[in-house]
PDB file of C-alpha atoms and ligand atoms in Angstrom:
ATOM      1  CA  UNK A  85     -28.749  18.273   1.460  1.00  0.00           C
ATOM      2  CA  UNK A  86     -26.592  19.516   4.263  1.00  0.00           C
ATOM      3  CA  UNK A  87     -23.075  20.790   4.009  1.00  0.00           C
ATOM      4  CA  UNK A  88     -20.574  18.183   4.993  1.00  0.00           C
ATOM      5  CA  UNK A  89     -23.023  15.322   4.699  1.00  0.00           C
ATOM      6  CA  UNK A  90     -23.399  12.515   2.095  1.00  0.00           C
ATOM      7  CA  UNK A  91     -26.887  11.608   1.193  1.00  0.00           C
ATOM      8  CA  UNK A  92     -27.541   8.418  -0.680  1.00  0.00           C
ATOM      9  CA  UNK A  93     -30.353   9.650  -2.949  1.00  0.00           C
ATOM     10  CA  UNK A  94     -31.484   7.293  -5.751  1.00  0.00           C
ATOM     11  CA  UNK A  95     -34.621   6.393  -7.477  1.00  0.00           C
ATOM     12  CA  UNK A  96     -34.023   2.576  -6.499  1.00  0.00           C
ATOM     13  CA  UNK A  97     -35.167   3.824  -2.859  1.00  0.00           C
ATOM     14  CA  UNK A  98     -37.547   7.060  -3.697  1.00  0.00           C
ATOM     15  CA  UNK A  99     -38.533   9.134  -0.744  1.00  0.00           C
ATOM     16  CA  UNK A 100     -35.650   8.285   1.588  1.00  0.00           C
ATOM     17  CA  UNK A 101     -31.959   8.641   1.923  1.00  0.00           C
ATOM     18  CA  UNK A 102     -29.478   7.616   4.517  1.00  0.00           C
ATOM     19  CA  UNK A 103     -26.821  10.187   5.405  1.00  0.00           C
ATOM     20  CA  UNK A 104     -23.310  10.105   6.572  1.00  0.00           C
ATOM     21  CA  UNK A 105     -21.275  12.982   7.891  1.00  0.00           C
ATOM     22  CA  UNK A 106     -18.171  13.431   5.913  1.00  0.00           C
ATOM     23  CA  UNK A 107     -14.913  14.392   7.634  1.00  0.00           C
ATOM     24  CA  UNK A 108     -13.001  14.531   4.483  1.00  0.00           C
ATOM     25  CA  UNK A 109     -13.050  13.416   0.800  1.00  0.00           C
ATOM     26  CA  UNK A 110     -10.067  11.162   0.076  1.00  0.00           C
ATOM     27  CA  UNK A 111     -10.701  10.303  -3.524  1.00  0.00           C
ATOM     28  CA  UNK A 112     -12.777  11.302  -6.403  1.00  0.00           C
ATOM     29  CA  UNK A 113     -12.377   9.716  -9.944  1.00  0.00           C
ATOM     30  CA  UNK A 114     -14.260   8.742 -13.047  1.00  0.00           C
ATOM     31  CA  UNK A 115     -13.490   5.413 -14.369  1.00  0.00           C
ATOM     32  CA  UNK A 116     -14.680   3.819 -17.776  1.00  0.00           C
ATOM     33  CA  UNK A 117     -17.729   2.491 -15.896  1.00  0.00           C
ATOM     34  CA  UNK A 118     -18.842   4.652 -12.815  1.00  0.00           C
ATOM     35  CA  UNK A 119     -17.988   7.637 -10.591  1.00  0.00           C
ATOM     36  CA  UNK A 120     -15.843   6.558  -7.619  1.00  0.00           C
ATOM     37  CA  UNK A 121     -15.556   8.414  -4.378  1.00  0.00           C
ATOM     38  CA  UNK A 122     -13.745   7.593  -1.023  1.00  0.00           C
ATOM     39  CA  UNK A 123     -14.395   9.682   2.108  1.00  0.00           C
ATOM     40  CA  UNK A 124     -13.517   9.473   5.691  1.00  0.00           C
ATOM     41  CA  UNK A 125     -16.990   9.484   7.645  1.00  0.00           C
ATOM     42  CA  UNK A 126     -17.145  10.557  11.117  1.00  0.00           C
ATOM     43  CA  UNK A 127     -18.803   7.307  12.593  1.00  0.00           C
ATOM     44  CA  UNK A 128     -18.444   4.380   9.935  1.00  0.00           C
ATOM     45  CA  UNK A 129     -14.668   4.708   9.018  1.00  0.00           C
ATOM     46  CA  UNK A 130     -13.828   5.065   5.299  1.00  0.00           C
ATOM     47  CA  UNK A 131     -16.705   4.790   2.759  1.00  0.00           C
ATOM     48  CA  UNK A 132     -16.654   3.701  -0.807  1.00  0.00           C
ATOM     49  CA  UNK A 133     -19.213   5.174  -3.151  1.00  0.00           C
ATOM     50  CA  UNK A 134     -20.020   3.997  -6.730  1.00  0.00           C
ATOM     51  CA  UNK A 135     -22.252   6.312  -8.778  1.00  0.00           C
ATOM     52  CA  UNK A 136     -23.722   7.814  -5.489  1.00  0.00           C
ATOM     53  CA  UNK A 137     -24.491   4.381  -3.990  1.00  0.00           C
ATOM     54  CA  UNK A 138     -22.561   3.095  -0.952  1.00  0.00           C
ATOM     55  CA  UNK A 139     -20.613   0.013  -1.639  1.00  0.00           C
ATOM     56  CA  UNK A 140     -19.035  -0.451   1.705  1.00  0.00           C
ATOM     57  CA  UNK A 141     -17.940   1.155   5.061  1.00  0.00           C
ATOM     58  CA  UNK A 142     -15.123  -0.045   7.242  1.00  0.00           C
ATOM     59  CA  UNK A 143     -17.412  -0.403  10.100  1.00  0.00           C
ATOM     60  CA  UNK A 144     -20.062  -2.745   8.760  1.00  0.00           C
ATOM     61  CA  UNK A 145     -18.574  -4.310   5.891  1.00  0.00           C
ATOM     62  CA  UNK A 146     -18.095  -7.570   7.937  1.00  0.00           C
ATOM     63  CA  UNK A 147     -21.841  -8.063   8.144  1.00  0.00           C
ATOM     64  CA  UNK A 148     -22.247  -8.352   4.285  1.00  0.00           C
ATOM     65  CA  UNK A 149     -18.794  -9.773   3.155  1.00  0.00           C
ATOM     66  CA  UNK A 150     -18.797 -12.594   5.781  1.00  0.00           C
ATOM     67  CA  UNK A 151     -22.446 -13.598   5.124  1.00  0.00           C
ATOM     68  CA  UNK A 152     -22.112 -13.437   1.354  1.00  0.00           C
ATOM     69  CA  UNK A 153     -19.123 -15.703   1.546  1.00  0.00           C
ATOM     70  CA  UNK A 154     -19.636 -18.137   4.415  1.00  0.00           C
ATOM     71  CA  UNK A 155     -23.365 -19.073   3.843  1.00  0.00           C
ATOM     72  CA  UNK A 156     -22.349 -20.606   0.535  1.00  0.00           C
ATOM     73  CA  UNK A 157     -19.115 -22.101   1.499  1.00  0.00           C
ATOM     74  CA  UNK A 158     -20.064 -23.610   4.793  1.00  0.00           C
ATOM     75  CA  UNK A 159     -23.130 -25.333   3.102  1.00  0.00           C
ATOM     76  CA  UNK A 160     -20.753 -27.852   1.028  1.00  0.00           C
ATOM     77  CA  UNK A 161     -18.195 -29.995   2.222  1.00  0.00           C
ATOM     78  CA  UNK A 162     -14.466 -28.891   0.926  1.00  0.00           C
ATOM     79  CA  UNK A 163     -15.018 -26.161  -1.672  1.00  0.00           C
ATOM     80  CA  UNK A 164     -11.865 -26.284  -3.738  1.00  0.00           C
ATOM     81  CA  UNK A 165     -12.494 -23.940  -6.551  1.00  0.00           C
ATOM     82  CA  UNK A 166     -14.442 -20.601  -6.019  1.00  0.00           C
ATOM     83  CA  UNK A 167     -15.214 -17.743  -8.434  1.00  0.00           C
ATOM     84  CA  UNK A 168     -16.078 -14.174  -7.343  1.00  0.00           C
ATOM     85  CA  UNK A 169     -17.815 -11.866  -9.801  1.00  0.00           C
ATOM     86  CA  UNK A 170     -17.482  -8.180  -8.869  1.00  0.00           C
ATOM     87  CA  UNK A 171     -16.062  -7.695  -5.299  1.00  0.00           C
ATOM     88  CA  UNK A 172     -13.233  -5.539  -6.590  1.00  0.00           C
ATOM     89  CA  UNK A 173     -12.378  -4.165  -3.022  1.00  0.00           C
ATOM     90  CA  UNK A 174     -11.026  -7.733  -2.105  1.00  0.00           C
ATOM     91  CA  UNK A 175     -13.292  -8.310   1.009  1.00  0.00           C
ATOM     92  CA  UNK A 176     -14.994 -11.244  -0.256  1.00  0.00           C
ATOM     93  CA  UNK A 177     -11.538 -12.536  -1.416  1.00  0.00           C
ATOM     94  CA  UNK A 178     -10.278 -12.120   2.184  1.00  0.00           C
ATOM     95  CA  UNK A 179     -13.171 -14.252   3.647  1.00  0.00           C
ATOM     96  CA  UNK A 180     -12.651 -17.065   0.895  1.00  0.00           C
ATOM     97  CA  UNK A 181      -8.956 -17.182   1.843  1.00  0.00           C
ATOM     98  CA  UNK A 182      -9.958 -18.541   5.365  1.00  0.00           C
ATOM     99  CA  UNK A 183     -10.661 -21.930   3.808  1.00  0.00           C
ATOM    100  CA  UNK A 184      -7.846 -24.427   3.722  1.00  0.00           C
ATOM    101  CA  UNK A 185      -9.789 -26.526   1.517  1.00  0.00           C
ATOM    102  CA  UNK A 186      -9.817 -24.067  -1.352  1.00  0.00           C
ATOM    103  CA  UNK A 187      -7.085 -24.431  -4.067  1.00  0.00           C
ATOM    104  CA  UNK A 188      -8.278 -21.776  -6.574  1.00  0.00           C
ATOM    105  CA  UNK A 189      -9.889 -18.399  -6.222  1.00  0.00           C
ATOM    106  CA  UNK A 190     -10.711 -16.543  -9.493  1.00  0.00           C
ATOM    107  CA  UNK A 191     -12.417 -13.016  -9.256  1.00  0.00           C
ATOM    108  CA  UNK A 192     -13.665 -11.000 -12.110  1.00  0.00           C
ATOM    109  CA  UNK A 193     -14.230  -7.348 -11.369  1.00  0.00           C
ATOM    110  CA  UNK A 194     -15.189  -4.866 -14.151  1.00  0.00           C
ATOM    111  CA  UNK A 195     -13.469  -1.825 -12.859  1.00  0.00           C
ATOM    112  CA  UNK A 196      -9.914  -1.629 -12.330  1.00  0.00           C
ATOM    113  CA  UNK A 197     -10.306   1.742 -10.465  1.00  0.00           C
ATOM    114  CA  UNK A 198     -12.287   0.001  -7.686  1.00  0.00           C
ATOM    115  CA  UNK A 199      -9.057  -2.496  -7.140  1.00  0.00           C
ATOM    116  CA  UNK A 200      -6.629   0.293  -7.300  1.00  0.00           C
ATOM    117  CA  UNK A 201      -8.730   2.683  -4.813  1.00  0.00           C
ATOM    118  CA  UNK A 202      -9.185  -0.478  -2.429  1.00  0.00           C
ATOM    119  CA  UNK A 203      -5.408  -1.075  -2.358  1.00  0.00           C
ATOM    120  CA  UNK A 204      -4.865   2.357  -1.516  1.00  0.00           C
ATOM    121  CA  UNK A 205      -7.534   3.286   1.073  1.00  0.00           C
ATOM    122  CA  UNK A 206      -9.102  -0.245   2.266  1.00  0.00           C
ATOM    123  CA  UNK A 207      -5.940  -2.423   3.249  1.00  0.00           C
ATOM    124  CA  UNK A 208      -8.246  -4.555   5.358  1.00  0.00           C
ATOM    125  CA  UNK A 209     -10.197  -5.628   2.505  1.00  0.00           C
ATOM    126  CA  UNK A 210      -7.526  -5.475  -0.364  1.00  0.00           C
ATOM    127  CA  UNK A 211      -5.600  -8.018   2.035  1.00  0.00           C
ATOM    128  CA  UNK A 212      -7.592 -10.670   0.204  1.00  0.00           C
ATOM    129  CA  UNK A 213      -5.494 -10.088  -2.953  1.00  0.00           C
ATOM    130  CA  UNK A 214      -2.302 -11.105  -1.094  1.00  0.00           C
ATOM    131  CA  UNK A 215      -3.629 -14.906  -1.120  1.00  0.00           C
ATOM    132  CA  UNK A 216      -1.397 -16.906  -3.860  1.00  0.00           C
ATOM    133  CA  UNK A 217      -4.426 -18.804  -4.717  1.00  0.00           C
ATOM    134  CA  UNK A 218      -6.254 -15.641  -6.112  1.00  0.00           C
ATOM    135  CA  UNK A 219      -6.121 -15.031  -9.948  1.00  0.00           C
ATOM    136  CA  UNK A 220      -7.489 -11.676 -10.967  1.00  0.00           C
ATOM    137  CA  UNK A 221      -9.562 -11.047 -14.353  1.00  0.00           C
ATOM    138  CA  UNK A 222     -10.299  -7.539 -14.956  1.00  0.00           C
ATOM    139  CA  UNK A 223     -13.631  -7.541 -17.106  1.00  0.00           C
ATOM    140  CA  UNK A 224     -17.207  -7.954 -17.198  1.00  0.00           C
ATOM    141  CA  UNK A 225     -18.521 -10.944 -15.223  1.00  0.00           C
ATOM    142  CA  UNK A 226     -21.180 -11.788 -17.946  1.00  0.00           C
ATOM    143  CA  UNK A 227     -18.331 -12.262 -20.708  1.00  0.00           C
ATOM    144  CA  UNK A 228     -16.102 -14.040 -18.355  1.00  0.00           C
ATOM    145  CA  UNK A 229     -18.723 -16.749 -17.418  1.00  0.00           C
ATOM    146  CA  UNK A 230     -19.543 -17.372 -21.107  1.00  0.00           C
ATOM    147  CA  UNK A 231     -15.854 -18.733 -21.458  1.00  0.00           C
ATOM    148  CA  UNK A 232     -15.717 -20.887 -18.333  1.00  0.00           C
ATOM    149  CA  UNK A 233     -15.665 -24.624 -19.171  1.00  0.00           C
ATOM    150  CA  UNK A 234     -18.877 -26.540 -17.750  1.00  0.00           C
ATOM    151  CA  UNK A 235     -18.676 -27.802 -14.277  1.00  0.00           C
ATOM    152  CA  UNK A 236     -15.535 -25.679 -13.242  1.00  0.00           C
ATOM    153  CA  UNK A 237     -16.474 -24.177  -9.853  1.00  0.00           C
ATOM    154  CA  UNK A 238     -17.813 -25.566  -6.606  1.00  0.00           C
ATOM    155  CA  UNK A 239     -18.967 -22.167  -5.634  1.00  0.00           C
ATOM    156  CA  UNK A 240     -19.706 -18.799  -7.169  1.00  0.00           C
ATOM    157  CA  UNK A 241     -20.229 -15.620  -5.173  1.00  0.00           C
ATOM    158  CA  UNK A 242     -21.747 -12.562  -7.203  1.00  0.00           C
ATOM    159  CA  UNK A 243     -20.833  -9.598  -5.116  1.00  0.00           C
ATOM    160  CA  UNK A 244     -22.524  -7.031  -7.361  1.00  0.00           C
ATOM    161  CA  UNK A 245     -23.603  -3.529  -7.295  1.00  0.00           C
ATOM    162  CA  UNK A 246     -27.372  -2.857  -7.808  1.00  0.00           C
ATOM    163  CA  UNK A 247     -28.963  -3.483 -11.244  1.00  0.00           C
ATOM    164  CA  UNK A 248     -28.631   0.098 -12.567  1.00  0.00           C
ATOM    165  CA  UNK A 249     -25.269   0.580 -14.283  1.00  0.00           C
ATOM    166  CA  UNK A 250     -22.556  -2.143 -15.031  1.00  0.00           C
ATOM    167  CA  UNK A 251     -24.213  -4.644 -12.858  1.00  0.00           C
ATOM    168  CA  UNK A 252     -27.706  -4.737 -14.724  1.00  0.00           C
ATOM    169  CA  UNK A 253     -27.012  -8.064 -16.645  1.00  0.00           C
ATOM    170  CA  UNK A 254     -26.000  -9.823 -13.345  1.00  0.00           C
ATOM    171  CA  UNK A 255     -29.680  -9.798 -12.350  1.00  0.00           C
ATOM    172  CA  UNK A 256     -30.976 -11.398 -15.569  1.00  0.00           C
ATOM    173  CA  UNK A 257     -31.843 -15.112 -16.454  1.00  0.00           C
ATOM    174  CA  UNK A 258     -29.149 -15.401 -19.198  1.00  0.00           C
ATOM    175  CA  UNK A 259     -26.576 -14.769 -16.446  1.00  0.00           C
ATOM    176  CA  UNK A 260     -28.083 -17.188 -14.076  1.00  0.00           C
ATOM    177  CA  UNK A 261     -27.824 -19.829 -16.891  1.00  0.00           C
ATOM    178  CA  UNK A 262     -24.114 -19.157 -17.281  1.00  0.00           C
ATOM    179  CA  UNK A 263     -23.706 -19.551 -13.679  1.00  0.00           C
ATOM    180  CA  UNK A 264     -25.559 -22.834 -13.408  1.00  0.00           C
ATOM    181  CA  UNK A 265     -23.305 -24.334 -16.420  1.00  0.00           C
ATOM    182  CA  UNK A 266     -20.129 -23.167 -14.656  1.00  0.00           C
ATOM    183  CA  UNK A 267     -20.888 -24.969 -11.562  1.00  0.00           C
ATOM    184  CA  UNK A 268     -20.362 -28.684 -11.110  1.00  0.00           C
ATOM    185  CA  UNK A 269     -23.324 -30.876  -9.983  1.00  0.00           C
ATOM    186  CA  UNK A 270     -24.478 -29.773  -6.673  1.00  0.00           C
ATOM    187  CA  UNK A 271     -22.372 -26.684  -6.845  1.00  0.00           C
ATOM    188  CA  UNK A 272     -23.687 -23.462  -5.085  1.00  0.00           C
ATOM    189  CA  UNK A 273     -24.032 -19.759  -6.059  1.00  0.00           C
ATOM    190  CA  UNK A 274     -24.883 -16.799  -3.778  1.00  0.00           C
ATOM    191  CA  UNK A 275     -25.827 -13.528  -5.341  1.00  0.00           C
ATOM    192  CA  UNK A 276     -26.415 -10.061  -3.824  1.00  0.00           C
ATOM    193  CA  UNK A 277     -30.279  -9.895  -3.929  1.00  0.00           C
ATOM    194  CA  UNK A 278     -31.302  -6.365  -2.643  1.00  0.00           C
ATOM    195  CA  UNK A 279     -33.763  -5.601   0.169  1.00  0.00           C
ATOM    196  CA  UNK A 280     -36.944  -7.172   1.411  1.00  0.00           C
ATOM    197  CA  UNK A 281     -38.138  -3.573   2.314  1.00  0.00           C
ATOM    198  CA  UNK A 282     -37.466  -1.937  -1.055  1.00  0.00           C
ATOM    199  CA  UNK A 283     -37.145  -4.477  -3.834  1.00  0.00           C
ATOM    200  CA  UNK A 284     -39.753  -7.168  -3.349  1.00  0.00           C
ATOM    201  CA  UNK A 285     -40.546  -6.920  -7.124  1.00  0.00           C
ATOM    202  CA  UNK A 286     -36.701  -7.365  -7.906  1.00  0.00           C
ATOM    203  CA  UNK A 287     -36.479 -10.492  -5.492  1.00  0.00           C
ATOM    204  CA  UNK A 288     -39.706 -11.876  -7.137  1.00  0.00           C
ATOM    205  CA  UNK A 289     -38.044 -11.799 -10.556  1.00  0.00           C
ATOM    206  CA  UNK A 290     -34.722 -13.413  -9.329  1.00  0.00           C
ATOM    207  CA  UNK A 291     -36.433 -15.885  -7.492  1.00  0.00           C
ATOM    208  CA  UNK A 292     -38.577 -16.742 -10.405  1.00  0.00           C
ATOM    209  CA  UNK A 293     -35.592 -16.934 -12.778  1.00  0.00           C
ATOM    210  CA  UNK A 294     -33.543 -19.073 -10.304  1.00  0.00           C
ATOM    211  CA  UNK A 295     -36.296 -21.666 -10.011  1.00  0.00           C
ATOM    212  CA  UNK A 296     -36.118 -22.043 -13.642  1.00  0.00           C
ATOM    213  CA  UNK A 297     -32.691 -22.413 -13.867  1.00  0.00           C
ATOM    214  CA  UNK A 298     -31.276 -24.072 -10.648  1.00  0.00           C
ATOM    215  CA  UNK A 299     -32.596 -27.471 -10.352  1.00  0.00           C
ATOM    216  CA  UNK A 300     -31.142 -28.158  -6.821  1.00  0.00           C
ATOM    217  CA  UNK A 301     -32.711 -25.793  -4.200  1.00  0.00           C
ATOM    218  CA  UNK A 302     -33.487 -22.051  -4.265  1.00  0.00           C
ATOM    219  CA  UNK A 303     -33.423 -19.997  -1.038  1.00  0.00           C
ATOM    220  CA  UNK A 304     -33.312 -16.534   0.236  1.00  0.00           C
ATOM    221  CA  UNK A 305     -31.316 -15.312   3.107  1.00  0.00           C
ATOM    222  CA  UNK A 306     -30.677 -11.799   4.633  1.00  0.00           C
ATOM    223  CA  UNK A 307     -28.470  -9.761   6.923  1.00  0.00           C
ATOM    224  CA  UNK A 308     -28.370  -6.528   8.529  1.00  0.00           C
ATOM    225  CA  UNK A 309     -26.123  -3.751   7.269  1.00  0.00           C
ATOM    226  CA  UNK A 310     -26.685  -0.407   8.646  1.00  0.00           C
ATOM    227  CA  UNK A 311     -25.274   1.591   5.680  1.00  0.00           C
ATOM    228  CA  UNK A 312     -27.045  -0.329   2.885  1.00  0.00           C
ATOM    229  CA  UNK A 313     -30.638   1.046   1.793  1.00  0.00           C
ATOM    230  CA  UNK A 314     -33.212   0.203   4.521  1.00  0.00           C
ATOM    231  CA  UNK A 315     -30.583  -1.420   6.650  1.00  0.00           C
ATOM    232  CA  UNK A 316     -30.931  -4.946   5.418  1.00  0.00           C
ATOM    233  CA  UNK A 317     -29.794  -6.762   2.296  1.00  0.00           C
ATOM    234  CA  UNK A 318     -30.348 -10.263   1.035  1.00  0.00           C
ATOM    235  CA  UNK A 319     -28.677 -13.127  -0.844  1.00  0.00           C
ATOM    236  CA  UNK A 320     -30.004 -15.730  -3.284  1.00  0.00           C
ATOM    237  CA  UNK A 321     -28.635 -19.049  -2.472  1.00  0.00           C
ATOM    238  CA  UNK A 322     -29.023 -21.822  -5.196  1.00  0.00           C
ATOM    239  CA  UNK A 323     -27.623 -25.102  -5.922  1.00  0.00           C
ATOM    240  CA  UNK A 324     -27.426 -27.018  -9.240  1.00  0.00           C
ATOM    241  CA  UNK A 325     -28.804 -30.598  -9.706  1.00  0.00           C
ATOM    242  CA  UNK A 326     -26.550 -33.142  -7.923  1.00  0.00           C
ATOM    243  CA  UNK A 327     -25.605 -33.967  -4.304  1.00  0.00           C
ATOM    244  CA  UNK A 328     -28.450 -32.052  -2.455  1.00  0.00           C
ATOM    245  CA  UNK A 329     -27.623 -28.757  -0.566  1.00  0.00           C
ATOM    246  CA  UNK A 330     -29.262 -28.041   2.586  1.00  0.00           C
ATOM    247  CA  UNK A 331     -28.279 -24.257   3.100  1.00  0.00           C
ATOM    248  CA  UNK A 332     -30.191 -23.787   6.286  1.00  0.00           C
ATOM    249  CA  UNK A 333     -27.952 -26.312   7.979  1.00  0.00           C
ATOM    250  CA  UNK A 334     -24.254 -25.582   7.612  1.00  0.00           C
ATOM    251  CA  UNK A 335     -22.093 -28.957   7.002  1.00  0.00           C
ATOM    252  CA  UNK A 336     -18.862 -27.024   8.020  1.00  0.00           C
ATOM    253  CA  UNK A 337     -17.971 -24.743  10.852  1.00  0.00           C
ATOM    254  CA  UNK A 338     -15.195 -22.372   9.988  1.00  0.00           C
ATOM    255  CA  UNK A 339     -14.840 -21.118  13.364  1.00  0.00           C
ATOM    256  CA  UNK A 340     -13.738 -24.589  14.719  1.00  0.00           C
ATOM    257  CA  UNK A 341     -11.293 -25.422  11.808  1.00  0.00           C
ATOM    258  CA  UNK A 342      -7.789 -25.451  13.128  1.00  0.00           C
ATOM    259  CA  UNK A 343      -6.606 -25.218   9.562  1.00  0.00           C
ATOM    260  CA  UNK A 344      -8.341 -22.075   8.421  1.00  0.00           C
ATOM    261  CA  UNK A 345      -6.311 -19.051   7.715  1.00  0.00           C
ATOM    262  CA  UNK A 346      -6.055 -16.952  10.848  1.00  0.00           C
ATOM    263  CA  UNK A 347      -3.919 -14.193   9.461  1.00  0.00           C
ATOM    264  CA  UNK A 348      -6.705 -12.293   8.356  1.00  0.00           C
ATOM    265  CA  UNK A 349      -8.139 -11.929  11.919  1.00  0.00           C
ATOM    266  CA  UNK A 350     -11.183 -13.445  13.613  1.00  0.00           C
ATOM    267  CA  UNK A 351     -14.631 -13.412  12.179  1.00  0.00           C
ATOM    268  CA  UNK A 352     -16.613 -10.465  13.476  1.00  0.00           C
ATOM    269  CA  UNK A 353     -20.192 -11.449  12.349  1.00  0.00           C
ATOM    270  CA  UNK A 354     -20.679 -14.805  10.689  1.00  0.00           C
ATOM    271  CA  UNK A 355     -21.484 -17.960  13.079  1.00  0.00           C
ATOM    272  CA  UNK A 356     -23.384 -21.084  12.481  1.00  0.00           C
ATOM    273  CA  UNK A 357     -26.350 -19.835  14.384  1.00  0.00           C
ATOM    274  CA  UNK A 358     -26.754 -16.706  12.457  1.00  0.00           C
ATOM    275  CA  UNK A 359     -26.097 -18.914   9.063  1.00  0.00           C
ATOM    276  CA  UNK A 360     -29.400 -20.811   9.854  1.00  0.00           C
ATOM    277  CA  UNK A 361     -31.210 -17.648  11.192  1.00  0.00           C
ATOM    278  CA  UNK A 362     -30.750 -15.674   8.018  1.00  0.00           C
ATOM    279  CA  UNK A 363     -33.097 -17.972   6.211  1.00  0.00           C
ATOM    280  CA  UNK A 364     -35.922 -17.123   8.579  1.00  0.00           C
ATOM    281  CA  UNK A 365     -38.130 -14.585   6.644  1.00  0.00           C
ATOM    282  CA  UNK A 366     -40.744 -12.205   7.640  1.00  0.00           C
ATOM    283  CA  UNK A 367     -44.269 -13.299   6.728  1.00  0.00           C
ATOM    284  CA  UNK A 368     -44.668 -10.669   4.022  1.00  0.00           C
ATOM    285  CA  UNK A 369     -41.448 -11.736   2.289  1.00  0.00           C
ATOM    286  CA  UNK A 370     -42.168 -15.460   2.793  1.00  0.00           C
ATOM    287  CA  UNK A 371     -45.586 -15.169   0.794  1.00  0.00           C
ATOM    288  CA  UNK A 372     -43.662 -13.977  -2.254  1.00  0.00           C
ATOM    289  CA  UNK A 373     -40.486 -15.841  -2.100  1.00  0.00           C
ATOM    290  CA  UNK A 374     -41.792 -19.463  -0.870  1.00  0.00           C
ATOM    291  CA  UNK A 375     -45.141 -19.248  -3.049  1.00  0.00           C
TER     292      UNK A 375
HETATM  293  N1  LIG B  55     -17.940  -5.765  -1.590  1.00  0.00           N
HETATM  294  C1  LIG B  55     -18.540  -4.565  -1.745  1.00  0.00           C
HETATM  295  C2  LIG B  55     -19.925  -4.350  -2.355  1.00  0.00           C
HETATM  296  C3  LIG B  55     -20.230  -4.343  -3.433  1.00  0.00           C
HETATM  297  S1  LIG B  55     -19.147  -4.042  -4.809  1.00  0.00           S
HETATM  298  C4  LIG B  55     -19.860  -4.408  -6.357  1.00  0.00           C
HETATM  299  C5  LIG B  55     -18.855  -4.486  -7.273  1.00  0.00           C
HETATM  300  O1  LIG B  55     -19.399  -5.150  -8.592  1.00  0.00           O
HETATM  301  C6  LIG B  55     -18.077  -3.294  -7.864  1.00  0.00           C
HETATM  302  O2  LIG B  55     -16.799  -3.063  -7.464  1.00  0.00           O
HETATM  303  C7  LIG B  55     -18.311  -3.044  -9.208  1.00  0.00           C
HETATM  304  O3  LIG B  55     -17.453  -2.467  -9.905  1.00  0.00           O
HETATM  305  C8  LIG B  55     -18.608  -4.436  -9.618  1.00  0.00           C
HETATM  306  N2  LIG B  55     -19.400  -4.748 -11.034  1.00  0.00           N
HETATM  307  C9  LIG B  55     -20.510  -4.086 -11.294  1.00  0.00           C
HETATM  308  N3  LIG B  55     -20.853  -4.699 -12.365  1.00  0.00           N
HETATM  309  C10 LIG B  55     -20.055  -5.767 -12.730  1.00  0.00           C
HETATM  310  C11 LIG B  55     -19.815  -6.684 -13.991  1.00  0.00           C
HETATM  311  N4  LIG B  55     -20.905  -6.697 -14.950  1.00  0.00           N
HETATM  312  N5  LIG B  55     -19.030  -7.571 -13.839  1.00  0.00           N
HETATM  313  C12 LIG B  55     -18.046  -7.638 -12.907  1.00  0.00           C
HETATM  314  N6  LIG B  55     -17.966  -6.612 -11.812  1.00  0.00           N
HETATM  315  C13 LIG B  55     -19.155  -5.879 -11.687  1.00  0.00           C
HETATM  316  C14 LIG B  55     -21.765  -4.450  -3.601  1.00  0.00           C
HETATM  317  C15 LIG B  55     -22.552  -3.518  -2.941  1.00  0.00           C
HETATM  318  C16 LIG B  55     -24.057  -3.500  -2.941  1.00  0.00           C
HETATM  319  C17 LIG B  55     -24.825  -2.280  -2.686  1.00  0.00           C
HETATM  320  C18 LIG B  55     -26.201  -2.352  -2.374  1.00  0.00           C
HETATM  321  N7  LIG B  55     -26.892  -1.099  -2.394  1.00  0.00           N
END
């Protein structure tokens, strides 16, 4: 639109577009899956764009990566095996690496270019890969999950892009079925679940699929991320049949754990109060989600 500005124009949020002032384009490439751009913005630090959609900025990534990770992991005692789908930038890995109880962290990201670009331009996120508990799988998360033995993981975090492009199937029922199978009884999943301002129809579908698939509990939480469309983004939090999980009341306080990994710096956004508050929904959303 204006020279020197990036505008996030997309049919998923028609009639509106958030813009960031571009200081310098640092990387432009085309992978097998998507267009990848990194630029230096004037007020949000470096920005990662995939197919014209903002994936993260250095300034507000904490609000997303900390919430998508700590809401599920603080809701169960002593998570040991964790799987991340997507999240190639490494930010969610960085957050999972805080837990001393965790023994194994698998990640399945489809696009090697995202991983390489993050290692070059986003060291504060790619630091997640330095944890020796991490095993990287480059491939499609849907295919990966089909080969996971039943009951393997305590928690699965789906840090996925929007449902147009390579992430489409990550929003569909067969995918949720493989997630449920891969979790142990009473295991938890947290998936990127779009905006209550823009995508109530998508959220309604996800909720109805999850209610059929996950026999424990099914909940929606949200957070504010200024550079995501409409400034908010939500998460689906579900558990499988087994020991009950009360997502709204965290069982573990990561801030008070002396054994947690301090090398990645202090938490910037997440705390126990915001964890519980994230499940409070505006009435218009509650009518659809809790009905
Ligand atoms: N943590 C930053 C936020 C993201 S990144 C989403 C990642 O999911 C991308 O790296 C993308 O390559 C990866 N991905 C997409 N489809 C698949 C798939 N099928 N299997 C594995 N990984 C995949 C999310 C930003 C949300 C944006 C909201 N508008």
